[in-house]
CSV table of C-alpha atoms in Angstrom, one decimal:
chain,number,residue,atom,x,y,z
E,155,UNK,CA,-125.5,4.8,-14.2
E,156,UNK,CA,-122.2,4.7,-15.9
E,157,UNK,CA,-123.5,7.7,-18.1
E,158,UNK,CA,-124.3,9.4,-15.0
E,159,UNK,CA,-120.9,9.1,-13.2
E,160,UNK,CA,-119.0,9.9,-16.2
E,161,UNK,CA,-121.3,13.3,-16.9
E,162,UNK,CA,-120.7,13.8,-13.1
E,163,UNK,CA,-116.8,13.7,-13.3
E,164,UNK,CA,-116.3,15.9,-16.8
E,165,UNK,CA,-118.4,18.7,-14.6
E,166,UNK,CA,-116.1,18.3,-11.6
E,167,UNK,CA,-113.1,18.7,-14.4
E,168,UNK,CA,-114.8,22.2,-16.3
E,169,UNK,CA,-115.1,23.4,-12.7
E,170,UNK,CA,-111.5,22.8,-11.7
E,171,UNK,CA,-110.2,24.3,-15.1
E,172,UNK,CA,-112.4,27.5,-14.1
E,173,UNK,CA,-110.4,28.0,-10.7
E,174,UNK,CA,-107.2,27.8,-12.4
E,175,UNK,CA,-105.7,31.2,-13.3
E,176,UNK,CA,-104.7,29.9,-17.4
E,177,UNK,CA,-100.8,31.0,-16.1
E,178,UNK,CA,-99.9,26.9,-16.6
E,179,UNK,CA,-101.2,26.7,-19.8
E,180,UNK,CA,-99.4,30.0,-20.9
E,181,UNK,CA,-95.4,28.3,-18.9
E,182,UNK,CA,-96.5,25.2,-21.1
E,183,UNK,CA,-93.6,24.9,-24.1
E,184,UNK,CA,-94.6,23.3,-27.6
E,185,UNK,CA,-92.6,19.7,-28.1
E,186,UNK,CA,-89.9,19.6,-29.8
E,187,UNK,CA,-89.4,23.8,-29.6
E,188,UNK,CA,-85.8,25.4,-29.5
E,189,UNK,CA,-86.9,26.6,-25.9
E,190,UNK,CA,-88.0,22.7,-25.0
E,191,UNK,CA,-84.5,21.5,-26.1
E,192,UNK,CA,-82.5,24.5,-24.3
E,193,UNK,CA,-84.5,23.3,-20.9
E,194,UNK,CA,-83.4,19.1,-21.9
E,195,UNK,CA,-80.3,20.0,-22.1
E,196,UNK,CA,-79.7,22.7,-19.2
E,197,UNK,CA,-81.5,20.0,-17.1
E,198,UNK,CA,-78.9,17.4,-18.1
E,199,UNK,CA,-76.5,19.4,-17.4
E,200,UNK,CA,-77.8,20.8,-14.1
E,201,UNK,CA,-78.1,17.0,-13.2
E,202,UNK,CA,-74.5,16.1,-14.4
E,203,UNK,CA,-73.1,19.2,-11.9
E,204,UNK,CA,-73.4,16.7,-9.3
E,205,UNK,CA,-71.4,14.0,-10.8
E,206,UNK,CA,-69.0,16.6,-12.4
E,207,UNK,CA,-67.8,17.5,-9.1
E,208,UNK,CA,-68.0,14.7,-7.3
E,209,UNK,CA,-65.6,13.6,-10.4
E,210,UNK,CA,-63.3,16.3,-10.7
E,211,UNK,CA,-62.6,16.1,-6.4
E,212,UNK,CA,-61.3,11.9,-6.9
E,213,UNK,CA,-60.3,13.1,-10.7
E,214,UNK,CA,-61.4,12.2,-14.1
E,215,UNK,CA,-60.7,8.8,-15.5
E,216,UNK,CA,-58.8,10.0,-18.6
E,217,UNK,CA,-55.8,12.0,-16.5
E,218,UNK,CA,-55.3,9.1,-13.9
E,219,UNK,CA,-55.3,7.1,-16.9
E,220,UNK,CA,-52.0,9.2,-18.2
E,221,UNK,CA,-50.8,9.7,-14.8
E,222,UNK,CA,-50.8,5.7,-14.3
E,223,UNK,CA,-48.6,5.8,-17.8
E,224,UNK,CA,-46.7,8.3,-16.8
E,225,UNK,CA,-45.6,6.5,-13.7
E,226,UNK,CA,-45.0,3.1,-15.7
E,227,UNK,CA,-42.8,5.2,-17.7
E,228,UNK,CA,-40.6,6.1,-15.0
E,229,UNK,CA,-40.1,2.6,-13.3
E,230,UNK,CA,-38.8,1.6,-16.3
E,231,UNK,CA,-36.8,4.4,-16.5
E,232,UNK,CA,-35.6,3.8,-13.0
E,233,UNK,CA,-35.2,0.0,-14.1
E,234,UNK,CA,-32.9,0.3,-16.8
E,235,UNK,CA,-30.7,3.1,-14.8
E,236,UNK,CA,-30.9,0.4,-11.6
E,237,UNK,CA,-29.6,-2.3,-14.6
E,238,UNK,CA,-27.1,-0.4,-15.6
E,239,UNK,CA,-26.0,0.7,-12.4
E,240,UNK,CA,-25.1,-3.0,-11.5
E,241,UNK,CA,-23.8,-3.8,-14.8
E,242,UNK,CA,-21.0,-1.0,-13.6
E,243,UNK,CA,-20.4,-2.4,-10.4
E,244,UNK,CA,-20.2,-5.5,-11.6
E,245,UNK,CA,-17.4,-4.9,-14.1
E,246,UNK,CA,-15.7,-2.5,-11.5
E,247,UNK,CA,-15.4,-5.6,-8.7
E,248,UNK,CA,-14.5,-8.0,-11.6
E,249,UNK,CA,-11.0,-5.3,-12.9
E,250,UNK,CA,-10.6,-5.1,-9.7
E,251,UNK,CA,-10.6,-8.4,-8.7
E,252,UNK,CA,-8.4,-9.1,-11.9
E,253,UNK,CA,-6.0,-6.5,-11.0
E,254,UNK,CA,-5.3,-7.6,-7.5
E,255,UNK,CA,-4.9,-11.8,-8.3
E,256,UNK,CA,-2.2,-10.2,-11.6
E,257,UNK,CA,-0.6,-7.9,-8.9
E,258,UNK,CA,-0.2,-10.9,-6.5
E,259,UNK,CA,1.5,-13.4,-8.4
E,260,UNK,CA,3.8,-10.7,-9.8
E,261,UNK,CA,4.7,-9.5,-5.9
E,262,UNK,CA,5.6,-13.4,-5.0
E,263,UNK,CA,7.3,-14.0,-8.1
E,264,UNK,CA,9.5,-11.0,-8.2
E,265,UNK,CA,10.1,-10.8,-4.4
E,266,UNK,CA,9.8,-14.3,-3.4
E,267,UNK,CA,9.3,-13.7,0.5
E,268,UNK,CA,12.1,-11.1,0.5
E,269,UNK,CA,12.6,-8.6,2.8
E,270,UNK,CA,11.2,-5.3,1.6
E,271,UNK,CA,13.0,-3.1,4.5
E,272,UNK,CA,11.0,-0.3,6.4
E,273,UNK,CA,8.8,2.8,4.5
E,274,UNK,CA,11.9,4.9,4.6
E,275,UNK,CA,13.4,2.8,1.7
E,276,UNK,CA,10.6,3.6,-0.5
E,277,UNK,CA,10.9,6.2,-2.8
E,278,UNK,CA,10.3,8.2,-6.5
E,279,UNK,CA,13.4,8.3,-8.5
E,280,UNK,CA,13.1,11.6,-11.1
E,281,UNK,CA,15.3,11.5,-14.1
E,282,UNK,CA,15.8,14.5,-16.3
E,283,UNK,CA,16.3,14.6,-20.0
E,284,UNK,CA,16.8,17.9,-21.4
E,285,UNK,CA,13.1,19.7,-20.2
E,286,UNK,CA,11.8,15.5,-20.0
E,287,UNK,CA,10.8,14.5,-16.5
E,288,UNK,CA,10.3,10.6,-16.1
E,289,UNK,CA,9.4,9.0,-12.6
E,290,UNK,CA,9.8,5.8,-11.6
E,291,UNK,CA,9.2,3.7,-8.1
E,292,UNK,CA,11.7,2.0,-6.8
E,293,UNK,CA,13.2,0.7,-3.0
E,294,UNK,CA,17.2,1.4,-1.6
E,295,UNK,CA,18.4,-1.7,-1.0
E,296,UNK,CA,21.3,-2.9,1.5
E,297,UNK,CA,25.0,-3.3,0.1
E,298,UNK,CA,24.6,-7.3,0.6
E,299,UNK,CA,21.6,-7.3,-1.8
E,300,UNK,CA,23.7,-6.3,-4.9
E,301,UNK,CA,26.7,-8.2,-4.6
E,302,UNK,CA,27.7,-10.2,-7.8
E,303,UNK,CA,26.0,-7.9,-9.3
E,304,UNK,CA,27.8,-5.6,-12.4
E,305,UNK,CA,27.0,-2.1,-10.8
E,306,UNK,CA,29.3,0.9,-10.8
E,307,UNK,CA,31.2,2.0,-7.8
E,308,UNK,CA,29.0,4.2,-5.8
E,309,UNK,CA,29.6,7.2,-3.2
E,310,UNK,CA,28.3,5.9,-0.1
E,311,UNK,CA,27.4,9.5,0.7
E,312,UNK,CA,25.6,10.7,-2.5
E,313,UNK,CA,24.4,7.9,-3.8
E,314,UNK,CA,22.3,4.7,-3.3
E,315,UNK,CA,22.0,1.4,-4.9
E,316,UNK,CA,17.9,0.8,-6.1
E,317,UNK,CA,16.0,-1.7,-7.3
E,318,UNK,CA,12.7,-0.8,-9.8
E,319,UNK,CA,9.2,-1.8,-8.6
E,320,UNK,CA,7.5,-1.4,-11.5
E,321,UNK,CA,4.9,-4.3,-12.7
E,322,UNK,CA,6.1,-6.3,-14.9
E,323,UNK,CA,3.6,-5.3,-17.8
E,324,UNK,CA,4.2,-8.3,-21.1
E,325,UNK,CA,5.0,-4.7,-23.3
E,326,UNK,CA,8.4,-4.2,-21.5
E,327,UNK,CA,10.9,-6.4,-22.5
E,328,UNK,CA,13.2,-7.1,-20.1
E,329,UNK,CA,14.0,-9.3,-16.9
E,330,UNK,CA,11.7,-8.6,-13.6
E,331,UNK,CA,13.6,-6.8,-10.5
E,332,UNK,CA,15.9,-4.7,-12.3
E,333,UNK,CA,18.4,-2.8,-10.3
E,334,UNK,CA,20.9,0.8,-10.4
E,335,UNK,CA,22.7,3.2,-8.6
E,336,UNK,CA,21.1,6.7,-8.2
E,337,UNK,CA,21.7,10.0,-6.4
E,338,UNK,CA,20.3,11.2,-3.6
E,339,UNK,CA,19.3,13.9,-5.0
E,340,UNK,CA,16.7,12.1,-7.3
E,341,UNK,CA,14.8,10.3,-4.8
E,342,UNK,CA,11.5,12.0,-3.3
E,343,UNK,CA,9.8,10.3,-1.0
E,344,UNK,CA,6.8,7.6,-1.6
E,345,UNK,CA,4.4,9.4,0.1
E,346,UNK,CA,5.0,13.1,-1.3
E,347,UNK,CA,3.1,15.4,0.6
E,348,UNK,CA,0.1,12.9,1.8
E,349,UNK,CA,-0.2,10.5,4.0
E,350,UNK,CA,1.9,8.0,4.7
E,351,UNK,CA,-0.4,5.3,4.0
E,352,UNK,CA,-0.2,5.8,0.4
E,353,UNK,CA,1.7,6.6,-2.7
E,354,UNK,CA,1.6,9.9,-3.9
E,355,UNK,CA,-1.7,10.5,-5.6
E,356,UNK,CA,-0.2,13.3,-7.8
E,357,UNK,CA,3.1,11.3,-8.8
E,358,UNK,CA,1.3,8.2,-9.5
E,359,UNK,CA,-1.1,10.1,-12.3
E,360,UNK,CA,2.4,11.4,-13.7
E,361,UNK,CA,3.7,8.0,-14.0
E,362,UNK,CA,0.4,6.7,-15.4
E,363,UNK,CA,0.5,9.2,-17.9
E,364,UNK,CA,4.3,8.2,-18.6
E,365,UNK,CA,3.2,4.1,-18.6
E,366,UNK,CA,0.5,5.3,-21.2
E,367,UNK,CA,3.0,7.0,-23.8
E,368,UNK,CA,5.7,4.4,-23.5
E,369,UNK,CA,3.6,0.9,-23.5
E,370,UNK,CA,0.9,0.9,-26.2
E,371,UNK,CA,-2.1,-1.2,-26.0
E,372,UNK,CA,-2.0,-0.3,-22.2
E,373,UNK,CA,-4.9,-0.6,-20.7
E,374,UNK,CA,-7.6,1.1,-17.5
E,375,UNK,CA,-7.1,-2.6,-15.7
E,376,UNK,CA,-3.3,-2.6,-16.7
E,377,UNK,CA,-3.1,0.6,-14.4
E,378,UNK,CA,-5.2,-1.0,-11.7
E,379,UNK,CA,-2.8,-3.4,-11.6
E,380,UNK,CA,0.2,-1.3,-11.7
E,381,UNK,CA,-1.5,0.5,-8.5
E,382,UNK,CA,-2.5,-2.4,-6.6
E,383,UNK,CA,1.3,-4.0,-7.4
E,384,UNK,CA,3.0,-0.8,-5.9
E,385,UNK,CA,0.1,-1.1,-2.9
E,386,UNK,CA,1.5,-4.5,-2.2
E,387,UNK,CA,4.9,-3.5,-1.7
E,388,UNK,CA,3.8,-0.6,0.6
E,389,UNK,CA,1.4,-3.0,3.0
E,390,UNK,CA,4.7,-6.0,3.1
E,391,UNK,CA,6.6,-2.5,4.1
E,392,UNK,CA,4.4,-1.2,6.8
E,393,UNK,CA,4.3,-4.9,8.1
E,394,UNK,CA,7.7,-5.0,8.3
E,395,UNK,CA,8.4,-1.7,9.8
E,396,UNK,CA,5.6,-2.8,12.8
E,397,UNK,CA,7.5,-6.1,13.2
E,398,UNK,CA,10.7,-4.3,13.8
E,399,UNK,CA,8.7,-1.8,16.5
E,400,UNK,CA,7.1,-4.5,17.7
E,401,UNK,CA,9.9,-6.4,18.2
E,402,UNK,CA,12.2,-3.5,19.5
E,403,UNK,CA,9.1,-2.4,22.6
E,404,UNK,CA,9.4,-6.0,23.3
E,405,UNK,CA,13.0,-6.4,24.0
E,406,UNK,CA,13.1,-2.5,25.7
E,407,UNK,CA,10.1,-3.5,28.0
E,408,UNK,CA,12.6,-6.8,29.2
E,409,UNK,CA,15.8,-4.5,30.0
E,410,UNK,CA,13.8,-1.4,32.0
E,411,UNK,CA,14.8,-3.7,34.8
E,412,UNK,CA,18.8,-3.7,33.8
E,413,UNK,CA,18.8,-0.1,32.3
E,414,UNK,CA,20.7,1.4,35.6
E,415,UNK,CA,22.8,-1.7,35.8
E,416,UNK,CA,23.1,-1.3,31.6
E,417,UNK,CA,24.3,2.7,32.2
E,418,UNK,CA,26.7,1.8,35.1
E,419,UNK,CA,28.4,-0.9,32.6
E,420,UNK,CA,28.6,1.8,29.9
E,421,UNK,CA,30.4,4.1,32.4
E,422,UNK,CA,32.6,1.7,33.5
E,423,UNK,CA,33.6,0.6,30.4
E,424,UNK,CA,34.8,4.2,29.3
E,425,UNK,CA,37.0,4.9,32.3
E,426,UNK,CA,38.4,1.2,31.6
E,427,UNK,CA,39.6,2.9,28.5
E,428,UNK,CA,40.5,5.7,29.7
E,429,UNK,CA,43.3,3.6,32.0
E,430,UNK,CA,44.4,1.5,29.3
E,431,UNK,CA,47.5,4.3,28.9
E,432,UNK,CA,45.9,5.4,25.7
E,433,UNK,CA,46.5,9.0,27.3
E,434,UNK,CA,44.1,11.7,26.3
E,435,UNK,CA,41.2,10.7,27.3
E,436,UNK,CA,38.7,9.4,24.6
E,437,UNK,CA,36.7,11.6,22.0
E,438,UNK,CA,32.9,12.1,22.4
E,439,UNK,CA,31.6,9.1,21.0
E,440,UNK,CA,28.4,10.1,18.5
E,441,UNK,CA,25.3,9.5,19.7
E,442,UNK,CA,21.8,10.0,18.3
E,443,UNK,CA,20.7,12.0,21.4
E,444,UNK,CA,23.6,13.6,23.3
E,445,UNK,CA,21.2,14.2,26.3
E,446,UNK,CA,19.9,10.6,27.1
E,447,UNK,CA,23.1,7.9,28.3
E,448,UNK,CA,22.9,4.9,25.4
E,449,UNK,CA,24.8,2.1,25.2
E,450,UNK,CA,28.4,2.0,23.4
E,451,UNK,CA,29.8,-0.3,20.8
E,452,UNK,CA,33.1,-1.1,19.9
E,453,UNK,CA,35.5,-3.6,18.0
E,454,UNK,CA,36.3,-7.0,19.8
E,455,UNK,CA,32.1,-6.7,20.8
E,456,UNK,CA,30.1,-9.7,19.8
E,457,UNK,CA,27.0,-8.9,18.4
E,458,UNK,CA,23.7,-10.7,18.0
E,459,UNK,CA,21.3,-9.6,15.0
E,460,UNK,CA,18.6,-11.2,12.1
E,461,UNK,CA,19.9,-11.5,9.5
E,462,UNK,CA,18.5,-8.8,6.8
E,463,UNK,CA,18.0,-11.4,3.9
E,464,UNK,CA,17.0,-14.6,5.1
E,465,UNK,CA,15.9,-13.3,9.1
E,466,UNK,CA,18.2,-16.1,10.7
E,467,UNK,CA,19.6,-15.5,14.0
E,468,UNK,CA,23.8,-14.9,13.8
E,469,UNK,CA,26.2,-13.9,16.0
E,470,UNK,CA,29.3,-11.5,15.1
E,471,UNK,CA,32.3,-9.5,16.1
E,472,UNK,CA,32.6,-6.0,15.3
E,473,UNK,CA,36.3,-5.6,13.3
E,474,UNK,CA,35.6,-1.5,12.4
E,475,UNK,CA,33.4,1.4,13.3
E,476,UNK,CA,33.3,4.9,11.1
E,477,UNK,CA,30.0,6.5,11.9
E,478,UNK,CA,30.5,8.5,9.2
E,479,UNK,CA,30.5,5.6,6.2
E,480,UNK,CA,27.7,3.4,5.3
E,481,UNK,CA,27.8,0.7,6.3
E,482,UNK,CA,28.8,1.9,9.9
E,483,UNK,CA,30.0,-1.6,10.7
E,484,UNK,CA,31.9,-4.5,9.7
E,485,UNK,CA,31.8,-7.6,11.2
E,486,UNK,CA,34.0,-10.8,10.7
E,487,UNK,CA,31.0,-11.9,8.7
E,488,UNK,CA,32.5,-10.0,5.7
E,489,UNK,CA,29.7,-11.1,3.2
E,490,UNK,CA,26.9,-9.8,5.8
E,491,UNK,CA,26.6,-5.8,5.6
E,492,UNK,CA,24.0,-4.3,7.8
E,493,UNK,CA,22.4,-1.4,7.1
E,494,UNK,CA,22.5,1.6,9.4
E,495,UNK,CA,18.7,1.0,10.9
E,496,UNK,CA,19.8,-2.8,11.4
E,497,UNK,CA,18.6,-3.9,14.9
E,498,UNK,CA,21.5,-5.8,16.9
E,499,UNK,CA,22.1,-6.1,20.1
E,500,UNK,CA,25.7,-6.6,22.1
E,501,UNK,CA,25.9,-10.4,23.7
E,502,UNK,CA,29.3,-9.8,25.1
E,503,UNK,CA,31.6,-6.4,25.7
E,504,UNK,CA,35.3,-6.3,25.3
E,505,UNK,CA,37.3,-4.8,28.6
E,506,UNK,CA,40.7,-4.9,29.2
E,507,UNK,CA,41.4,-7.7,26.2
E,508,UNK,CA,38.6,-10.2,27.5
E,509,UNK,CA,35.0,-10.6,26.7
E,510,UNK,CA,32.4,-10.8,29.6
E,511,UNK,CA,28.7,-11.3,29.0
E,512,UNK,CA,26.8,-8.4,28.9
E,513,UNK,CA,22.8,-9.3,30.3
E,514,UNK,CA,21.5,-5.8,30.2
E,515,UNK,CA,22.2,-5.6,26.2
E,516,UNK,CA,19.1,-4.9,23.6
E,517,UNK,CA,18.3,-4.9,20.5
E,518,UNK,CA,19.0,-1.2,19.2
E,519,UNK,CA,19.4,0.3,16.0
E,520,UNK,CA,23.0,0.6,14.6
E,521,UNK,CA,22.9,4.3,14.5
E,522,UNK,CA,21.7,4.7,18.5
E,523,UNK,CA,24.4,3.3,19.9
E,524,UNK,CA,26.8,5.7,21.2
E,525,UNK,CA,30.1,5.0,18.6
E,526,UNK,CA,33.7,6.6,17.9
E,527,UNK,CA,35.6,5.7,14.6
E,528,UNK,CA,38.2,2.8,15.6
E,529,UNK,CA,39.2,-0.7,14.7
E,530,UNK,CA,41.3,-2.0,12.0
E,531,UNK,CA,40.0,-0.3,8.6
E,532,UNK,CA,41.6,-3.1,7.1
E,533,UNK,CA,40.1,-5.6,8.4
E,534,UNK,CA,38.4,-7.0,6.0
E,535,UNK,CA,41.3,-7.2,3.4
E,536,UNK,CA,42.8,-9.1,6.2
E,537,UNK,CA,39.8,-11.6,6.4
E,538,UNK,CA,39.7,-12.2,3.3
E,539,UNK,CA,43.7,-13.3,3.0
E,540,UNK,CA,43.1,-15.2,5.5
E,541,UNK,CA,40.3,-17.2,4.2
E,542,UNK,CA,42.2,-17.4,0.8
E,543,UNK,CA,45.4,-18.5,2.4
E,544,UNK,CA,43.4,-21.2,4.1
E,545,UNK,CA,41.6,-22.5,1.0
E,546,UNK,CA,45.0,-23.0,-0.5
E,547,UNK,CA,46.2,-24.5,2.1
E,548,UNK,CA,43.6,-27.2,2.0
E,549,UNK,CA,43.9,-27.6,-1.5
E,550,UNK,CA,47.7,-28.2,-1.1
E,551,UNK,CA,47.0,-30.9,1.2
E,552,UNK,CA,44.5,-32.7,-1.0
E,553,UNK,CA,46.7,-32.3,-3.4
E,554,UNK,CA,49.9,-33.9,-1.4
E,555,UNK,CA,47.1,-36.4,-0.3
E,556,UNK,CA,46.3,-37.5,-4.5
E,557,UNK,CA,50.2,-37.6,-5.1
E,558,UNK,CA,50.9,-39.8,-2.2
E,559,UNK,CA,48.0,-42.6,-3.4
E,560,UNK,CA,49.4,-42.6,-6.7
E,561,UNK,CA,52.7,-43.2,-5.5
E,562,UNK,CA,51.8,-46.3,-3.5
E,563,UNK,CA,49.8,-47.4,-6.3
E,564,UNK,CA,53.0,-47.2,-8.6
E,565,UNK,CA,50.8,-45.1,-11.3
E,566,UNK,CA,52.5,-41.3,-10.9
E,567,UNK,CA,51.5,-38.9,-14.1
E,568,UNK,CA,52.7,-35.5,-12.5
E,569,UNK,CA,52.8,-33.8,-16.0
E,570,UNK,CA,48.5,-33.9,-15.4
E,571,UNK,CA,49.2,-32.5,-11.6
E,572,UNK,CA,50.2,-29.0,-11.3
């Protein structure tokens, strides 16, 4: 049975190989041929297209591999730039913070709460050596500033007495706050060309440049210093010069309600003078603005100012008026000189040989009252023998006093008294 079956199935085989055309057996390539291994590997490659694409559209392994590097490269590039970065901020907040606790104790130390007076005292002093120009920052000071002081006679017209600003760097050798008389014509002002805000940017590199020639071992924060030191004395300047408008609004917003009885007073006053049998009439007084009425001042006037040192409240009487001459004004306080700017205002008027109060008076600046040249030029001198004459007198009388108790008490050495 099993023979039959199997005879049966090779017969159904030989019939199925005679309906085939022989073409498969001819396509049919010998294992291991060139042709069989060119067909292996075109089909692996055909079957890899696939992959190859789908690789090549997310991208191959090996370039995000580089690109990853690449961009690990770069943050720390960016990190050590980002380090350094704050390494130089850091040191730039620290010299500055240096600079500015140096420059303070050096502004309290030289100035010691002192007045600095307003912006307009501020200035560049030039000095010129053959083709050398040398600049140096310094602030006109008032007359009662320098007194004891061993400085030359000076022409109240062209020239000014001047202390030096400078920071006291540990390579100059000499005392702190140093002062001199220069002209007028050597002074420029702080500010130059800029604002008013600031020192001249274009000065100050000049007299960096100069610091850097003259004092060796000077350093970048030993500038910073110099800088913030001469910022100081600007700021205390500007505070000061808003203090003094501040101060001067307040006191005009409190007399717009006496102003008309203020300009009736001045006219009255003037044709008091003009009866006194002077004859003539009196010369236009000068006046910063001929067109608006201001108040007068003249000798026998009390006056009522701060003082410019100290900023005490004092009262004085005006002895002489030349509103040519600086100071404008002396006083009976003869060791007080108040600078043309000063703010005072007149308490009480002179008329007719008698002083009545004046309410409607406020606080102006020296140079806007209205003012003629008069009083006793010599009044000072006179003061001043006075004063002396008194002192001796005292003296004589302790003296008579001593000689008297030693009499009594029998003991009387006059050869040690004279």
């Amino acid at each position: 049975m099993q023979r039959y079956e199997l005879k049966k199935a090779m017969m159904e085989y030989s019939s199925d190989d005679e309906d085939s055309s022989g073409d498969e057996m001819l396509n049919m390539k010998a294992p291991f041929s060139q042709d069989s291994v060119t067909q292996k590997v075109t089909g692996k490659k055909s079957e890899s297209d696939g992959d190859s694409d789908d690789e090549d559209e997310e991208g191959s392994p090996i370039k995000i591999k580089k690109r990853k590097n690449d961009d690990e490269d770069v943050d720390l590039d960016d990190g050590k730039q980002s380090d350094d970065n704050n390494d130089a901020t850091t040191n730039e907040v620290d010299n500055d913070a240096i600079a500015l606790a140096d420059a303070t104790t050096a502004f309290k130390i030289q100035f010691n709460n002192q007045r600095m007076g307003t912006t307009n005292k501020l200035y560049w002093n030039e000095r010129r050596q053959k083709k050398n120009v040398t600049l140096y920052p310094i602030r006109v000071v008032p007359r009662d500033e320098v007194i004891g002081l061993f400085l030359k006679e000076w022409n109240a017209d062209t020239e000014r007495p001047v202390q030096y600003i400078q920071y006291p760097h540990r390579q100059i050798k000499r005392d702190l706050g140093l002062y001199n008389v220069v002209s007028l014509k050597s002074l420029t002002p702080y500010h130059g060309d800029g604002p008013t805000d600031s020192w001249c940017a274009k000065r100050f590199q000049q007299y960096s440049k100069q610091l850097r020639q003259r004092l060796k071992g000077l350093t970048e924060i030993d500038l910073m210093t110099e800088k913030t030191f001469l910022g100081l004395v600007l700021e205390q300047s500007l505070k000061e010069y808003e203090n003094e408008k501040e101060l001067s609004s307040l006191f005009d917003k409190h007399a717009e309600e006496n102003a008309e009885k203020e300009d009736e007073q001045a006219e009255n006053d003037d044709e008091d003078v003009d009866d006194d049998g002077s004859g003539g009439g009196r010369a236009k007084r000068l006046c910063r603005d001929d067109t608006a009425i201001s108040e007068p001042l003249r000798p026998g006037d009390v006056i009522e100012y701060l003082s410019p040192v100290v900023g005490e409240r004092h009262r004085a009487t005006v002895m002489y008026i030349n509103p040519k001459c600086s100071p404008i004004l002396r006083t009976d306080h003869i060791y007080t000189l108040l600078p043309d700017d000063h703010h005072v205002k007149r308490v009480k008027r002179k008329s007719r040989g008698k002083l009545h109060d004046n309410p409607g008076g406020r606080f102006r600046a020296i140079n806007s009252y209205c003012l003629k040249k008069e009083g006793n030029p010599n009044a000072v001198k006179e003061i001043i023998a006075e004063q002396t004459a008194q002192l001796q007198a005292r003296r004589q009388r302790a003296k008579d006093d001593l000689e008297s108790k030693m009499d009594d008490g029998g003991f009387f050495p006059r050869d040690l008294i004279r």
